[in-house]
XYZ file of C-alpha atoms in Angstrom:
378
model
C -21.704 48.073 35.289
C -18.371 48.558 34.489
C -17.893 50.242 30.453
C -15.067 47.981 29.995
C -17.451 44.998 30.598
C -19.201 45.552 27.268
C -16.761 47.067 25.239
C -17.039 44.674 22.205
C -20.579 46.056 21.679
C -20.049 49.344 22.221
C -21.834 50.928 18.707
C -23.375 48.096 17.641
C -26.757 49.891 17.789
C -26.054 52.417 14.715
C -23.895 49.202 13.466
C -27.596 47.604 13.195
C -28.673 50.150 11.198
C -25.591 49.967 8.932
C -24.892 46.545 8.435
C -21.101 45.927 7.115
C -20.285 43.842 3.886
C -18.604 41.463 4.732
C -15.738 40.522 2.169
C -14.973 36.830 0.958
C -11.783 35.644 -1.161
C -10.993 32.457 -2.037
C -7.573 30.884 -2.206
C -6.490 27.336 -3.888
C -4.696 25.132 -1.566
C -3.000 21.643 -1.909
C -3.860 19.784 1.308
C -7.611 18.984 2.734
C -9.695 20.788 0.949
C -9.556 22.027 -2.578
C -10.167 25.652 -1.788
C -11.099 27.519 1.294
C -13.171 31.021 1.710
C -10.955 33.532 3.757
C -13.427 35.678 6.350
C -12.332 38.687 7.934
C -13.350 38.481 11.426
C -14.271 42.276 12.775
C -17.213 43.226 14.811
C -19.854 45.005 12.804
C -18.323 48.651 13.036
C -15.813 49.940 12.950
C -15.927 51.733 16.159
C -16.700 48.310 17.828
C -12.950 47.589 16.491
C -11.351 50.091 17.861
C -12.982 49.669 21.026
C -11.880 46.179 21.636
C -7.988 47.397 20.338
C -8.114 45.088 17.077
C -6.107 46.794 14.835
C -6.691 44.500 11.835
C -9.019 42.224 10.984
C -7.925 38.135 11.592
C -8.015 36.119 8.672
C -9.812 32.644 9.087
C -10.427 29.557 7.338
C -14.483 28.919 6.918
C -13.210 25.538 6.408
C -12.858 25.519 10.474
C -16.055 25.243 12.202
C -15.895 27.984 14.468
C -14.729 29.660 11.563
C -17.759 28.800 9.677
C -19.659 30.722 13.124
C -18.101 33.531 12.529
C -19.512 33.618 8.792
C -23.069 32.911 9.916
C -22.383 35.578 12.307
C -21.669 37.899 9.552
C -24.374 40.797 8.296
C -26.637 38.650 6.059
C -26.983 39.920 2.613
C -28.987 38.125 -0.144
C -27.391 37.610 -3.789
C -28.333 41.465 -5.019
C -26.409 42.928 -2.199
C -29.567 44.330 -0.333
C -30.182 43.358 3.221
C -33.693 41.919 3.899
C -32.705 39.724 6.803
C -30.106 41.656 8.936
C -27.987 39.813 11.261
C -27.455 41.140 15.185
C -24.927 39.770 16.775
C -25.575 39.390 20.723
C -22.508 37.230 21.796
C -18.854 36.797 21.033
C -15.988 35.137 22.189
C -15.876 31.247 23.771
C -14.914 29.560 26.816
C -15.087 26.322 25.358
C -11.611 24.732 24.082
C -12.044 22.437 21.282
C -8.950 21.120 20.127
C -9.349 21.544 16.455
C -10.224 25.451 16.853
C -7.987 28.486 17.094
C -11.232 31.187 17.648
C -11.707 31.093 21.313
C -8.219 32.180 21.118
C -8.803 34.948 18.750
C -11.828 36.390 19.895
C -11.782 35.579 24.028
C -14.216 35.047 26.108
C -17.387 34.860 26.371
C -19.206 38.470 25.930
C -23.133 39.392 26.287
C -24.527 42.481 24.480
C -27.413 43.190 27.291
C -30.561 42.833 26.947
C -31.324 46.567 26.943
C -29.427 47.266 23.966
C -30.443 43.948 22.213
C -33.992 44.856 22.817
C -33.555 48.319 21.413
C -31.591 47.056 18.188
C -34.270 44.596 17.104
C -36.630 47.903 17.674
C -34.515 50.095 15.177
C -34.373 47.242 13.055
C -38.449 47.098 12.959
C -38.504 50.966 12.566
C -36.682 50.487 9.692
C -38.591 48.164 7.970
C -37.378 44.755 8.292
C -39.727 41.678 8.701
C -37.066 39.119 10.008
C -33.802 39.251 12.312
C -31.207 36.671 12.316
C -29.500 36.684 15.782
C -25.989 35.516 16.248
C -22.805 34.647 18.243
C -19.645 32.998 18.240
C -21.695 30.566 20.956
C -24.947 31.798 21.213
C -26.298 29.693 23.766
C -24.154 31.151 25.862
C -25.637 34.349 25.811
C -26.278 36.227 29.524
C -23.960 33.801 31.439
C -21.284 36.862 31.925
C -23.672 39.549 32.484
C -24.372 41.248 36.050
C -27.717 39.598 37.860
C -29.490 42.744 38.320
C -30.997 41.456 41.489
C -32.132 38.024 39.890
C -31.824 34.725 41.529
C -29.681 33.338 38.569
C -27.856 35.136 35.568
C -30.126 35.867 32.728
C -30.153 32.918 30.311
C -30.999 32.572 26.327
C -34.626 32.098 27.165
C -34.579 35.025 28.455
C -32.992 37.134 25.507
C -35.694 35.305 23.097
C -38.743 36.118 25.730
C -37.898 39.750 26.006
C -37.269 40.229 22.234
C -40.797 38.576 21.592
C -42.505 40.450 24.286
C -40.724 43.750 23.776
C -40.887 44.502 20.161
C -43.368 43.706 16.975
C -40.609 42.372 15.260
C -42.231 39.511 12.548
C -39.950 36.792 13.105
C -36.686 36.004 14.594
C -34.616 33.404 13.645
C -31.919 31.715 15.296
C -28.425 30.918 14.522
C -26.228 27.995 15.590
C -26.739 26.881 19.243
C -24.688 24.505 20.837
C -26.679 20.839 21.265
C -26.421 21.430 25.405
C -27.677 24.885 25.320
C -30.851 23.351 23.521
C -33.072 23.032 26.722
C -36.458 22.520 26.912
C -37.254 25.493 27.922
C -36.061 26.843 24.859
C -37.548 24.476 22.423
C -41.139 24.804 23.932
C -41.216 28.723 23.554
C -39.656 28.507 19.980
C -42.555 25.593 19.020
C -44.984 28.024 20.585
C -44.322 31.281 18.886
C -45.486 31.534 15.482
C -42.435 34.689 15.701
C -39.860 31.896 15.827
C -38.823 30.802 12.224
C -38.762 26.959 12.423
C -34.626 26.335 12.380
C -32.916 24.631 14.531
C -28.951 24.857 13.958
C -27.623 22.380 16.037
C -23.475 21.901 15.807
C -22.556 17.750 15.558
C -18.994 17.624 14.739
C -19.449 13.826 14.740
C -21.271 10.995 15.751
C -18.209 9.006 17.558
C -18.497 9.203 21.793
C -14.466 8.423 21.022
C -14.111 11.286 18.246
C -15.972 13.927 20.513
C -14.062 13.060 23.291
C -10.777 13.874 21.448
C -12.099 17.036 20.072
C -12.510 17.809 23.522
C -16.435 18.503 23.142
C -18.826 18.452 26.076
C -21.586 16.260 25.094
C -21.686 12.066 23.999
C -23.478 11.304 20.973
C -26.819 9.685 22.979
C -26.836 13.446 24.274
C -27.072 15.027 20.899
C -29.511 12.190 19.703
C -31.758 13.318 22.774
C -31.818 16.862 21.458
C -32.493 16.286 18.182
C -35.293 14.070 18.790
C -36.861 16.874 20.865
C -36.377 19.357 18.420
C -38.334 16.988 15.654
C -41.209 15.998 18.003
C -41.711 19.639 18.882
C -41.433 21.325 15.797
C -42.417 18.319 13.142
C -41.558 20.738 10.184
C -38.656 22.680 11.534
C -35.564 22.524 9.194
C -32.899 21.112 11.791
C -29.201 21.340 10.657
C -25.758 20.466 11.680
C -22.112 21.179 11.271
C -19.917 18.011 10.722
C -15.770 17.429 10.689
C -14.723 13.870 8.484
C -10.832 13.160 9.048
C -10.158 14.683 12.678
C -6.633 12.898 13.900
C -7.481 8.927 14.351
C -10.735 9.072 12.981
C -11.172 5.239 12.278
C -13.655 3.782 9.668
C -15.413 2.521 12.515
C -15.638 6.325 13.999
C -16.658 7.278 10.608
C -19.410 4.642 10.423
C -20.711 5.632 13.545
C -20.862 9.386 12.623
C -22.595 8.725 9.065
C -25.080 6.068 10.675
C -25.826 8.615 13.349
C -26.914 11.324 10.627
C -28.762 8.753 8.883
C -31.059 8.199 11.664
C -31.426 11.623 12.582
C -33.885 14.058 11.013
C -31.515 16.464 9.413
C -32.987 18.785 6.470
C -29.293 19.895 5.896
C -25.546 19.485 6.846
C -22.334 21.911 6.437
C -19.786 19.379 6.135
C -16.237 20.137 6.919
C -13.210 18.292 6.282
C -10.653 18.681 9.311
C -7.195 21.008 8.458
C -5.226 21.687 11.030
C -4.419 24.891 12.711
C -1.161 25.871 14.418
C -1.579 26.425 18.186
C -4.650 24.160 18.466
C -3.834 20.246 20.190
C -5.576 18.783 17.203
C -2.594 20.072 15.218
C -0.183 18.080 16.987
C -2.594 14.598 16.946
C -0.984 11.730 15.963
C -2.566 9.541 13.412
C -3.640 12.079 10.976
C -6.173 11.159 8.623
C -4.765 10.580 5.004
C -6.060 13.900 2.493
C -7.979 10.960 0.005
C -9.357 9.574 3.043
C -11.102 12.591 4.153
C -11.873 13.757 1.030
C -14.186 10.632 0.623
C -15.796 10.731 3.943
C -16.691 14.366 2.982
C -18.359 13.348 0.301
C -20.360 10.258 1.384
C -21.702 12.820 4.094
C -22.662 15.531 1.609
C -24.347 12.733 -0.748
C -26.377 11.840 2.291
C -27.036 15.373 2.882
C -28.544 15.967 -0.538
C -30.645 12.739 -0.214
C -32.073 13.724 3.038
C -32.626 17.454 1.781
C -34.586 16.648 -0.886
C -36.690 13.748 0.832
C -37.780 16.957 3.160
C -38.231 19.587 0.118
C -40.361 17.138 -1.385
C -42.801 16.734 1.612
C -44.260 19.916 1.057
C -45.327 19.092 -2.519
C -49.050 20.422 -2.528
C -48.958 22.298 1.166
C -48.977 26.111 1.979
C -45.948 27.648 3.452
C -44.837 31.548 4.746
C -42.463 32.857 2.978
C -40.286 35.824 3.385
C -39.602 37.732 0.007
C -36.118 38.157 -1.566
C -34.873 41.341 -3.984
C -33.875 38.606 -6.489
C -36.043 38.196 -9.373
C -35.909 37.092 -13.206
C -38.174 36.031 -15.845
C -38.391 31.890 -17.424
C -40.528 30.268 -19.670
C -42.949 29.681 -17.002
C -42.912 33.728 -16.461
C -41.831 35.742 -13.766
C -40.947 34.676 -10.077
C -39.313 36.223 -6.855
C -36.708 34.244 -4.556
C -38.182 33.822 -1.514
C -37.229 31.528 1.805
C -39.496 29.494 3.973
C -39.773 29.913 7.697
C -38.044 26.644 8.004
C -35.080 27.828 5.771
C -35.972 26.323 2.340
C -34.968 28.428 -1.029
C -38.544 28.738 -2.958
C -39.130 30.427 -6.401
C -42.659 32.446 -5.929
C -44.729 33.205 -9.175
C -44.815 37.303 -10.262
C -42.448 39.886 -9.360
C -43.283 40.696 -5.806
C -41.215 43.475 -3.722
C -38.128 42.178 -1.125
C -39.134 41.689 2.579
C -42.647 40.845 2.678
C -44.168 37.643 4.307
C -45.952 36.230 1.997
C -47.993 32.671 2.367
C -47.355 30.197 -1.080
C -48.320 26.854 -2.404
C -46.014 24.302 -3.444
C -46.580 22.511 -6.411
C -42.677 21.123 -7.495
C -39.410 20.877 -6.416
C -36.724 21.654 -9.117
C -32.771 22.358 -8.932
C -32.552 22.619 -5.477
C -35.813 24.971 -4.853
C -39.392 24.504 -3.942
C -41.792 26.457 -6.368
C -44.710 28.187 -5.637
């Protein structure tokens, strides 16, 4: 394989063992959102950044959908700043050209970490004691499409990567980050549903439930495609967490188009949403589109969807009262009037306070008896 083809993934294995902490800062602005978080866009290791000739990190807003993907692809730390669920970035770049997004111009075309390097990285993380690994990328479902076929009848695909991790590593739990709607094929859904070693958590970017808005966004699927994928995921995995990114206030979004989005969200079995308000980025087609939505209108639409998402999440959590769940313990512990507790995360992406003090990075079974302050209690 040509060395330059995988330059972006040089030093990924040592990077996996020495995850760089992501730096976040907030800055107040007087436009669409009250505040934004800036994220340095860089590879997991300094040597990796040098290999791609990036002299400095590029700052982007987390209000951008793909900037949010950058954040998801960053190393994962719990609030005590101890690594319990390391994030392995196996894909970078994007070949899509969504009209609102600057990230493909910054990150370049889709590039994949070779399969054997991914397997080796996961095994190293397991050797270091990790029980769960999150695999991520800017457009994760496109993993493998750029790799040399090596005698295969087709390029390797994302399903092949997941199967290889299951077959060639003893990892206890694999969590899959955000995957675009059209990459949720039947084989991926089946693999995820049938393996107890894959976390039951599907994040499927939606952006809008309006066909007209999706077309202006240059998204490659229609609302009925998206609905079909979500319904298939829910049928295959009845208790899975299903989340989405949604953007409101896109140029030209009418009340009727917003209502299409709201109604679709209401109908589908989402358990959480990341709601973003459109903010124009210089150099993107959307920045110069006519009929920009007034700030106050966009903010109100954001509020409506966040309230809807909150209600759906609460209903999802309440369904687990009286049930046993699988959790991974984090390093946050505390004491209250009810006694000691340890923060944990369920297999299907719900926060849980577990009675007693437990060491971090352990998979345990817990019986849920209540929902309190946005988390399960067990």
